[in-house]
Amino acid sequence: MSKSKNTNEINKKITIVAKDIPDILFSHERELEWQLKVKGTRDGLQAPYFIAEPGIGKSQINMQVAEAMDRIFIDIRAGNYIPSDVRIPSVDRELNVARYVGNEEFPFLRDGIDPEGRYFIHSDEMGDATGVMHKMMKQVINDNCLGNLKLPINTLHAASANGLAHGCQSERMPFSNANRYVFYHIQPDVDGWMKWLEKIGLYPELYAFMKSNADVPYDYDLTTWDGESNFASFRSLENIGKLFESNYVDTDSNGKRTLKGRPSEDPLFLPRVAGGIGYKAAQSLIAWLEIYETVGSIDKLLSDPDNCTIPSDDTTRWIIACRLVGEATEENVDACMRVAYRLTGKKGFMAAYVAKAIAKTKPTLVSNPAIVKWMKENTLEVCGRG
């Protein structure tokens, strides 16, 4: 057996980002289909195994890809199962043999398997699975079966987990199992997540906060973690957006959004936020929120959009952009866009955000001349190629 001169080379990792997951999965599907066509078997196929920090969006992306592939999606949370959930020995006394039967908690035992079906089985939270469960899941992924239960030959398999470095794995994977997979290490992609936030347009305050606090996600030191405090992941930060929308924002019949009082003065706001994203990230949010609340009404800007004074710092400008989206109505959307043009220029990124967010969150304004004008002047941006 040959050995590398540098024993650490086996542990070197090449990273991808979450938006690469669909291309990886389609590549593995093409490999599966090629092998079935040329060799007629699944022998030797490796399944993709995505490793990333919590809250990146692995599971959701796998589900969306399954839909795009027109495959039936089965999500197995391997870390939530114990062996008796999967294979329970039962004795057939007439034939004097033992057989394995499954707990109906297990998806393909509960719902049954269509022999002609196109399945995508996603084995999630693999890192939290016990060693015995790893061996069972190896049979599912490698042999495409569970005991006597055969899966359709064209079933696509993938696995996901949080890594050892993320403090999430209860047991190391058996070394022999590793060669059954192709490992993809996913790094947090703040830019990609921000584009997603902009696209869905649901959380203007969160988006504005993140534009000046891009260093907040995944800023933690696992070696000093106390075992009972939270941290800011993409998942937990989205919940801050939900917190604002459900508890601190009012929307009137015209679609105008206003903040309810001063959230930073709510005695439960800091405990709620710190419990969700950790104290350090919560302090950054509180500092930003105090500026947000100080900016106050933008009525003066809207009353004189071409001559009003525009703040010079980006944090305040993004807060104004957020307010423009929230307060845009049929009557003032033209003024909103004129102020937006002055934030970073007529073709600037803040004007683009304001126009697209208004169109996304307030569809009745899409046909307003002010929005139509921006769209005509920014065709490439509208098509996602700007």
Short mmCIF file of C-alpha atoms in Angstrom, two decimals:
data_model
loop_
_atom_site.label_atom_id
_atom_site.label_comp_id
_atom_site.label_asym_id
_atom_site.label_seq_id
_atom_site.Cartn_x
_atom_site.Cartn_y
_atom_site.Cartn_z
CA MET A 1 0.00 0.00 0.00
CA SER A 2 1.48 3.36 -1.03
CA LYS A 3 1.36 6.28 1.35
CA SER A 4 1.36 10.00 0.66
CA LYS A 5 4.45 11.86 1.79
CA ASN A 6 2.13 14.42 3.33
CA THR A 7 -0.31 12.51 5.53
CA ASN A 8 -2.59 15.55 5.73
CA GLU A 9 -3.30 15.56 1.99
CA ILE A 10 -6.14 13.05 2.42
CA ASN A 11 -7.97 15.61 4.58
CA LYS A 12 -7.72 18.56 2.18
CA LYS A 13 -11.15 19.85 1.17
CA ILE A 14 -12.38 21.67 -1.92
CA THR A 15 -15.52 23.65 -1.20
CA ILE A 16 -18.58 24.52 -3.23
CA VAL A 17 -21.57 26.72 -2.40
CA ALA A 18 -25.25 25.85 -1.99
CA LYS A 19 -26.21 27.03 -5.49
CA ASP A 20 -23.91 24.32 -6.90
CA ILE A 21 -25.95 21.49 -5.34
CA PRO A 22 -28.49 21.22 -8.22
CA ASP A 23 -25.74 20.87 -10.84
CA ILE A 24 -24.04 18.20 -8.72
CA LEU A 25 -27.28 16.23 -8.33
CA PHE A 26 -28.13 16.41 -12.03
CA SER A 27 -24.59 15.21 -12.79
CA HIS A 28 -25.08 12.19 -10.54
CA GLU A 29 -28.46 11.49 -12.14
CA ARG A 30 -26.84 11.48 -15.59
CA GLU A 31 -24.18 9.08 -14.29
CA LEU A 32 -26.88 6.78 -12.91
CA GLU A 33 -28.80 6.79 -16.18
CA TRP A 34 -25.65 6.23 -18.25
CA GLN A 35 -24.59 3.25 -16.13
CA LEU A 36 -28.03 1.64 -16.28
CA LYS A 37 -28.08 2.06 -20.06
CA VAL A 38 -24.52 0.84 -20.69
CA LYS A 39 -23.90 -1.67 -17.87
CA GLY A 40 -27.41 -2.52 -16.78
CA THR A 41 -26.51 -2.41 -13.08
CA ARG A 42 -25.94 0.09 -10.26
CA ASP A 43 -22.74 -1.66 -9.12
CA GLY A 44 -20.05 0.73 -7.90
CA LEU A 45 -22.10 3.91 -8.07
CA GLN A 46 -21.22 6.52 -5.45
CA ALA A 47 -23.85 8.81 -3.95
CA PRO A 48 -23.30 12.55 -3.38
CA TYR A 49 -22.83 13.45 0.30
CA PHE A 50 -23.20 17.15 1.16
CA ILE A 51 -21.49 18.41 4.31
CA ALA A 52 -22.17 21.91 5.59
CA GLU A 53 -22.85 23.99 8.65
CA PRO A 54 -26.44 24.06 9.98
CA GLY A 55 -29.04 26.17 8.22
CA ILE A 56 -27.36 26.39 4.80
CA GLY A 57 -30.44 25.03 3.01
CA LYS A 58 -29.22 21.57 1.92
CA SER A 59 -32.48 19.75 2.57
CA GLN A 60 -34.67 22.33 0.84
CA ILE A 61 -32.46 22.39 -2.24
CA ASN A 62 -32.49 18.58 -2.51
CA MET A 63 -36.30 18.63 -2.37
CA GLN A 64 -36.51 21.31 -5.07
CA VAL A 65 -34.17 19.35 -7.33
CA ALA A 66 -36.23 16.18 -6.89
CA GLU A 67 -39.26 18.14 -8.09
CA ALA A 68 -37.31 19.46 -11.09
CA MET A 69 -36.26 15.87 -11.91
CA ASP A 70 -39.89 14.71 -11.62
CA ARG A 71 -38.85 12.24 -8.92
CA ILE A 72 -40.77 11.21 -5.81
CA PHE A 73 -38.86 12.75 -2.89
CA ILE A 74 -38.34 10.72 0.28
CA ASP A 75 -36.49 12.50 3.06
CA ILE A 76 -35.04 10.14 5.67
CA ARG A 77 -33.77 11.85 8.82
CA ALA A 78 -31.20 9.17 9.62
CA GLY A 79 -30.18 10.89 12.84
CA ASN A 80 -33.72 10.56 14.17
CA TYR A 81 -33.97 6.81 13.79
CA ILE A 82 -32.84 3.84 15.81
CA PRO A 83 -32.36 0.39 14.28
CA SER A 84 -35.72 -0.92 15.52
CA ASP A 85 -37.44 1.84 13.53
CA VAL A 86 -35.98 0.38 10.39
CA ARG A 87 -35.67 -3.39 10.70
CA ILE A 88 -37.47 -5.37 13.40
CA PRO A 89 -36.91 -9.14 13.45
CA SER A 90 -40.09 -11.19 13.18
CA VAL A 91 -40.39 -14.98 13.21
CA ASP A 92 -42.54 -16.83 10.67
CA ARG A 93 -43.30 -19.96 12.73
CA GLU A 94 -44.91 -21.85 9.84
CA LEU A 95 -41.82 -21.56 7.66
CA ASN A 96 -39.46 -21.48 10.65
CA VAL A 97 -37.57 -18.43 9.34
CA ALA A 98 -36.86 -14.98 10.67
CA ARG A 99 -37.72 -11.96 8.57
CA TYR A 100 -37.21 -8.25 9.02
CA VAL A 101 -40.27 -6.06 9.17
CA GLY A 102 -40.23 -2.28 9.36
CA ASN A 103 -41.76 0.34 11.59
CA GLU A 104 -44.26 2.41 9.62
CA GLU A 105 -42.42 5.52 10.82
CA PHE A 106 -39.91 4.74 8.10
CA PRO A 107 -41.10 6.49 4.90
CA PHE A 108 -40.94 3.75 2.29
CA LEU A 109 -42.42 1.20 4.66
CA ARG A 110 -45.29 3.51 5.59
CA ASP A 111 -46.14 4.69 2.07
CA GLY A 112 -45.06 1.67 0.04
CA ILE A 113 -42.85 1.62 -3.05
CA ASP A 114 -44.01 1.74 -6.66
CA PRO A 115 -41.71 -0.66 -8.56
CA GLU A 116 -41.95 1.60 -11.60
CA GLY A 117 -41.62 4.85 -9.65
CA ARG A 118 -38.85 7.41 -10.03
CA TYR A 119 -37.52 8.06 -6.54
CA PHE A 120 -35.03 10.46 -4.99
CA ILE A 121 -34.10 9.25 -1.51
CA HIS A 122 -32.35 11.89 0.57
CA SER A 123 -30.67 10.50 3.69
CA ASP A 124 -30.46 13.60 5.86
CA GLU A 125 -28.68 14.24 9.17
CA MET A 126 -26.41 11.29 8.42
CA GLY A 127 -23.76 12.68 10.74
CA ASP A 128 -26.08 12.33 13.73
CA ALA A 129 -26.86 8.70 12.97
CA THR A 130 -25.43 5.98 15.17
CA GLY A 131 -22.84 3.58 13.84
CA VAL A 132 -25.47 0.84 13.43
CA MET A 133 -27.72 3.21 11.47
CA HIS A 134 -24.77 4.12 9.24
CA LYS A 135 -24.48 0.47 8.26
CA MET A 136 -28.21 0.23 7.55
CA MET A 137 -28.15 3.39 5.47
CA LYS A 138 -25.13 2.04 3.60
CA GLN A 139 -27.33 -0.87 2.50
CA VAL A 140 -30.06 1.53 1.38
CA ILE A 141 -27.64 3.70 -0.60
CA ASN A 142 -25.14 1.10 -1.82
CA ASP A 143 -27.38 -1.94 -2.39
CA ASN A 144 -30.53 0.04 -3.17
CA CYS A 145 -32.57 -2.03 -0.75
CA LEU A 146 -33.53 -2.37 2.88
CA GLY A 147 -33.42 -6.01 3.88
CA ASN A 148 -35.83 -7.76 1.50
CA LEU A 149 -37.37 -4.49 0.32
CA LYS A 150 -35.97 -3.72 -3.13
CA LEU A 151 -36.02 -0.16 -4.44
CA PRO A 152 -36.51 0.64 -8.14
CA ILE A 153 -33.22 0.30 -9.99
CA ASN A 154 -33.26 3.93 -11.17
CA THR A 155 -33.60 5.36 -7.63
CA LEU A 156 -31.31 8.34 -7.08
CA HIS A 157 -29.64 8.57 -3.66
CA ALA A 158 -28.03 11.52 -1.89
CA ALA A 159 -26.99 12.21 1.68
CA SER A 160 -26.48 15.35 3.77
CA ALA A 161 -24.96 16.11 7.16
CA ASN A 162 -23.32 18.68 9.34
CA GLY A 163 -19.61 17.98 9.65
CA LEU A 164 -17.36 16.97 12.52
CA ALA A 165 -15.94 20.49 12.51
CA HIS A 166 -19.44 21.86 13.14
CA GLY A 167 -19.91 19.94 16.38
CA CYS A 168 -22.91 18.08 15.05
CA GLN A 169 -21.82 14.48 14.60
CA SER A 170 -22.42 12.00 17.37
CA GLU A 171 -20.26 9.32 15.75
CA ARG A 172 -17.59 9.27 13.08
CA MET A 173 -18.49 7.50 9.86
CA PRO A 174 -16.83 4.11 9.48
CA PHE A 175 -13.82 4.57 7.19
CA SER A 176 -15.03 1.82 4.87
CA ASN A 177 -18.32 3.69 4.34
CA ALA A 178 -16.58 6.79 3.05
CA ASN A 179 -15.65 5.22 -0.28
CA ARG A 180 -19.35 4.71 -1.02
CA TYR A 181 -19.88 8.47 -1.38
CA VAL A 182 -18.63 11.54 -3.20
CA PHE A 183 -18.15 14.21 -0.53
CA TYR A 184 -19.00 17.83 -1.25
CA HIS A 185 -18.09 20.41 1.39
CA ILE A 186 -20.37 23.44 1.20
CA GLN A 187 -19.27 26.81 2.52
CA PRO A 188 -21.77 29.51 3.52
CA ASP A 189 -22.52 31.77 0.56
CA VAL A 190 -23.68 35.10 1.94
CA ASP A 191 -23.97 36.70 -1.51
CA GLY A 192 -26.12 33.83 -2.78
CA TRP A 193 -28.33 33.98 0.30
CA MET A 194 -28.73 37.74 -0.07
CA LYS A 195 -29.83 37.28 -3.68
CA TRP A 196 -32.40 34.77 -2.44
CA LEU A 197 -33.64 37.29 0.18
CA GLU A 198 -33.94 39.93 -2.53
CA LYS A 199 -35.76 37.53 -4.84
CA ILE A 200 -38.44 36.48 -2.35
CA GLY A 201 -38.86 40.05 -1.07
CA LEU A 202 -40.50 39.04 2.21
CA TYR A 203 -38.14 40.55 4.79
CA PRO A 204 -37.17 44.16 3.97
CA GLU A 205 -35.82 44.88 7.48
CA LEU A 206 -33.70 41.72 7.53
CA TYR A 207 -32.36 42.49 4.06
CA ALA A 208 -31.45 46.05 5.04
CA PHE A 209 -29.75 44.79 8.22
CA MET A 210 -27.71 42.21 6.33
CA LYS A 211 -26.52 44.71 3.72
CA SER A 212 -24.46 46.42 6.42
CA ASN A 213 -23.79 43.33 8.58
CA ALA A 214 -22.69 40.66 6.12
CA ASP A 215 -20.18 39.28 8.64
CA VAL A 216 -22.92 38.13 11.07
CA PRO A 217 -23.74 34.66 9.64
CA TYR A 218 -21.69 31.75 11.03
CA ASP A 219 -19.50 33.97 13.19
CA TYR A 220 -18.81 31.59 16.06
CA ASP A 221 -15.98 29.72 17.75
CA LEU A 222 -16.97 26.13 18.38
CA THR A 223 -14.10 25.59 20.83
CA THR A 224 -15.63 28.11 23.25
CA TRP A 225 -19.31 27.19 22.71
CA ASP A 226 -21.12 26.55 26.01
CA GLY A 227 -23.54 23.96 24.62
CA GLU A 228 -26.68 26.03 25.21
CA SER A 229 -26.31 29.26 23.22
CA ASN A 230 -27.40 29.89 19.63
CA PHE A 231 -25.63 31.36 16.61
CA ALA A 232 -26.60 33.13 13.40
CA SER A 233 -27.18 30.74 10.51
CA PHE A 234 -29.16 31.51 7.37
CA ARG A 235 -32.05 29.55 8.90
CA SER A 236 -32.03 31.40 12.23
CA LEU A 237 -31.60 34.79 10.53
CA GLU A 238 -34.65 34.14 8.35
CA ASN A 239 -36.59 33.61 11.55
CA ILE A 240 -35.61 37.15 12.59
CA GLY A 241 -37.31 38.31 9.39
CA LYS A 242 -40.38 36.33 10.38
CA LEU A 243 -40.25 37.87 13.85
CA PHE A 244 -40.36 41.39 12.40
CA GLU A 245 -43.17 40.61 9.96
CA SER A 246 -45.40 38.84 12.50
CA ASN A 247 -44.81 40.98 15.59
CA TYR A 248 -43.46 44.43 14.74
CA VAL A 249 -44.85 45.44 11.33
CA ASP A 250 -48.31 46.75 10.46
CA THR A 251 -49.57 46.76 6.87
CA ASP A 252 -52.58 48.88 5.95
CA SER A 253 -55.10 48.29 3.17
CA ASN A 254 -52.90 50.19 0.69
CA GLY A 255 -49.92 47.94 1.40
CA LYS A 256 -48.05 50.56 3.40
CA ARG A 257 -45.83 48.97 6.04
CA THR A 258 -45.01 50.74 9.30
CA LEU A 259 -43.05 49.64 12.33
CA LYS A 260 -45.02 49.18 15.54
CA GLY A 261 -43.38 51.51 18.04
CA ARG A 262 -39.71 50.88 18.85
CA PRO A 263 -38.93 47.14 18.97
CA SER A 264 -35.57 47.82 20.66
CA GLU A 265 -37.49 49.08 23.71
CA ASP A 266 -39.54 45.88 23.98
CA PRO A 267 -38.08 44.09 27.06
CA LEU A 268 -38.58 40.72 25.35
CA PHE A 269 -37.02 41.69 22.02
CA LEU A 270 -33.39 41.08 23.03
CA PRO A 271 -34.09 37.72 24.77
CA ARG A 272 -36.10 36.60 21.74
CA VAL A 273 -33.43 37.62 19.24
CA ALA A 274 -30.43 36.47 21.29
CA GLY A 275 -32.12 33.12 21.80
CA GLY A 276 -32.48 32.76 18.04
CA ILE A 277 -29.18 34.06 16.65
CA GLY A 278 -26.94 34.35 19.72
CA TYR A 279 -26.00 37.33 21.87
CA LYS A 280 -23.21 38.65 19.62
CA ALA A 281 -25.37 38.78 16.50
CA ALA A 282 -28.27 40.15 18.55
CA GLN A 283 -26.12 43.08 19.68
CA SER A 284 -25.35 43.90 16.04
CA LEU A 285 -29.08 43.78 15.24
CA ILE A 286 -29.94 46.04 18.19
CA ALA A 287 -27.30 48.58 17.11
CA TRP A 288 -28.70 48.57 13.58
CA LEU A 289 -32.29 48.77 14.84
CA GLU A 290 -31.51 51.86 16.91
CA ILE A 291 -30.31 53.58 13.73
CA TYR A 292 -33.40 52.30 11.89
CA GLU A 293 -35.69 53.75 14.54
CA THR A 294 -33.78 57.05 14.55
CA VAL A 295 -34.27 57.49 10.80
CA GLY A 296 -37.98 57.68 11.53
CA SER A 297 -40.47 58.79 8.91
CA ILE A 298 -39.38 59.23 5.29
CA ASP A 299 -42.30 61.54 4.57
CA LYS A 300 -39.94 64.53 4.23
CA LEU A 301 -37.93 62.66 1.60
CA LEU A 302 -41.06 61.75 -0.32
CA SER A 303 -42.43 65.31 -0.17
CA ASP A 304 -39.38 66.64 -2.02
CA PRO A 305 -37.72 63.60 -3.65
CA ASP A 306 -35.51 65.56 -6.05
CA ASN A 307 -34.02 67.99 -3.55
CA CYS A 308 -34.12 66.28 -0.15
CA THR A 309 -30.85 65.55 1.65
CA ILE A 310 -29.66 61.96 1.20
CA PRO A 311 -27.48 60.55 4.02
CA SER A 312 -23.95 59.59 3.05
CA ASP A 313 -23.53 56.34 5.01
CA ASP A 314 -24.62 53.04 3.46
CA THR A 315 -26.32 51.74 6.61
CA THR A 316 -28.80 54.63 6.66
CA ARG A 317 -29.26 54.45 2.89
CA TRP A 318 -30.23 50.79 3.09
CA ILE A 319 -32.67 51.61 5.87
CA ILE A 320 -34.23 54.25 3.63
CA ALA A 321 -34.39 51.70 0.77
CA CYS A 322 -36.17 49.32 3.12
CA ARG A 323 -38.62 52.05 4.15
CA LEU A 324 -39.28 52.97 0.51
CA VAL A 325 -40.33 49.39 -0.22
CA GLY A 326 -42.55 49.26 2.84
CA GLU A 327 -44.24 52.61 2.36
CA ALA A 328 -44.75 52.52 -1.42
CA THR A 329 -48.38 52.97 -2.47
CA GLU A 330 -50.13 53.80 -5.74
CA GLU A 331 -50.08 57.47 -4.75
CA ASN A 332 -46.41 57.81 -3.75
CA VAL A 333 -44.54 55.11 -5.73
CA ASP A 334 -43.22 57.68 -8.21
CA ALA A 335 -41.70 59.69 -5.34
CA CYS A 336 -40.32 56.47 -3.83
CA MET A 337 -38.51 55.61 -7.05
CA ARG A 338 -37.15 59.14 -7.44
CA VAL A 339 -35.65 58.93 -3.94
CA ALA A 340 -34.35 55.42 -4.76
CA TYR A 341 -32.58 56.75 -7.85
CA ARG A 342 -30.69 59.20 -5.65
CA LEU A 343 -29.44 56.56 -3.20
CA THR A 344 -26.84 55.04 -5.55
CA GLY A 345 -27.72 56.41 -8.98
CA LYS A 346 -30.47 55.72 -11.49
CA LYS A 347 -29.02 52.34 -12.40
CA GLY A 348 -27.66 51.72 -8.90
CA PHE A 349 -28.15 48.56 -6.88
CA MET A 350 -30.35 50.25 -4.26
CA ALA A 351 -32.78 51.50 -6.90
CA ALA A 352 -32.80 47.98 -8.37
CA TYR A 353 -33.59 46.50 -4.98
CA VAL A 354 -36.40 49.00 -4.30
CA ALA A 355 -38.03 48.48 -7.72
CA LYS A 356 -37.83 44.68 -7.65
CA ALA A 357 -38.92 44.44 -4.02
CA ILE A 358 -41.93 46.69 -4.64
CA ALA A 359 -42.90 44.59 -7.67
CA LYS A 360 -42.49 41.37 -5.67
CA THR A 361 -44.29 42.36 -2.48
CA LYS A 362 -46.91 44.67 -4.03
CA PRO A 363 -48.01 43.15 -7.36
CA THR A 364 -50.69 45.80 -7.84
CA LEU A 365 -47.92 48.36 -8.33
CA VAL A 366 -46.14 46.48 -11.14
CA SER A 367 -48.17 48.35 -13.78
CA ASN A 368 -47.54 51.74 -12.16
CA PRO A 369 -45.73 54.03 -14.63
CA ALA A 370 -42.84 54.61 -12.20
CA ILE A 371 -42.11 50.86 -11.95
CA VAL A 372 -42.73 50.27 -15.67
CA LYS A 373 -40.25 53.05 -16.48
CA TRP A 374 -37.56 51.48 -14.31
CA MET A 375 -38.15 48.06 -15.89
CA LYS A 376 -37.83 49.47 -19.41
CA GLU A 377 -34.59 51.21 -18.52
CA ASN A 378 -33.15 48.14 -16.75
CA THR A 379 -34.16 45.21 -18.94
CA LEU A 380 -31.05 43.15 -18.16
CA GLU A 381 -31.57 43.63 -14.41
CA VAL A 382 -35.19 42.50 -14.70
CA CYS A 383 -34.02 39.36 -16.55
CA GLY A 384 -31.46 38.63 -13.84
CA ARG A 385 -28.50 39.47 -16.08
CA GLY A 386 -27.75 42.94 -14.79
#
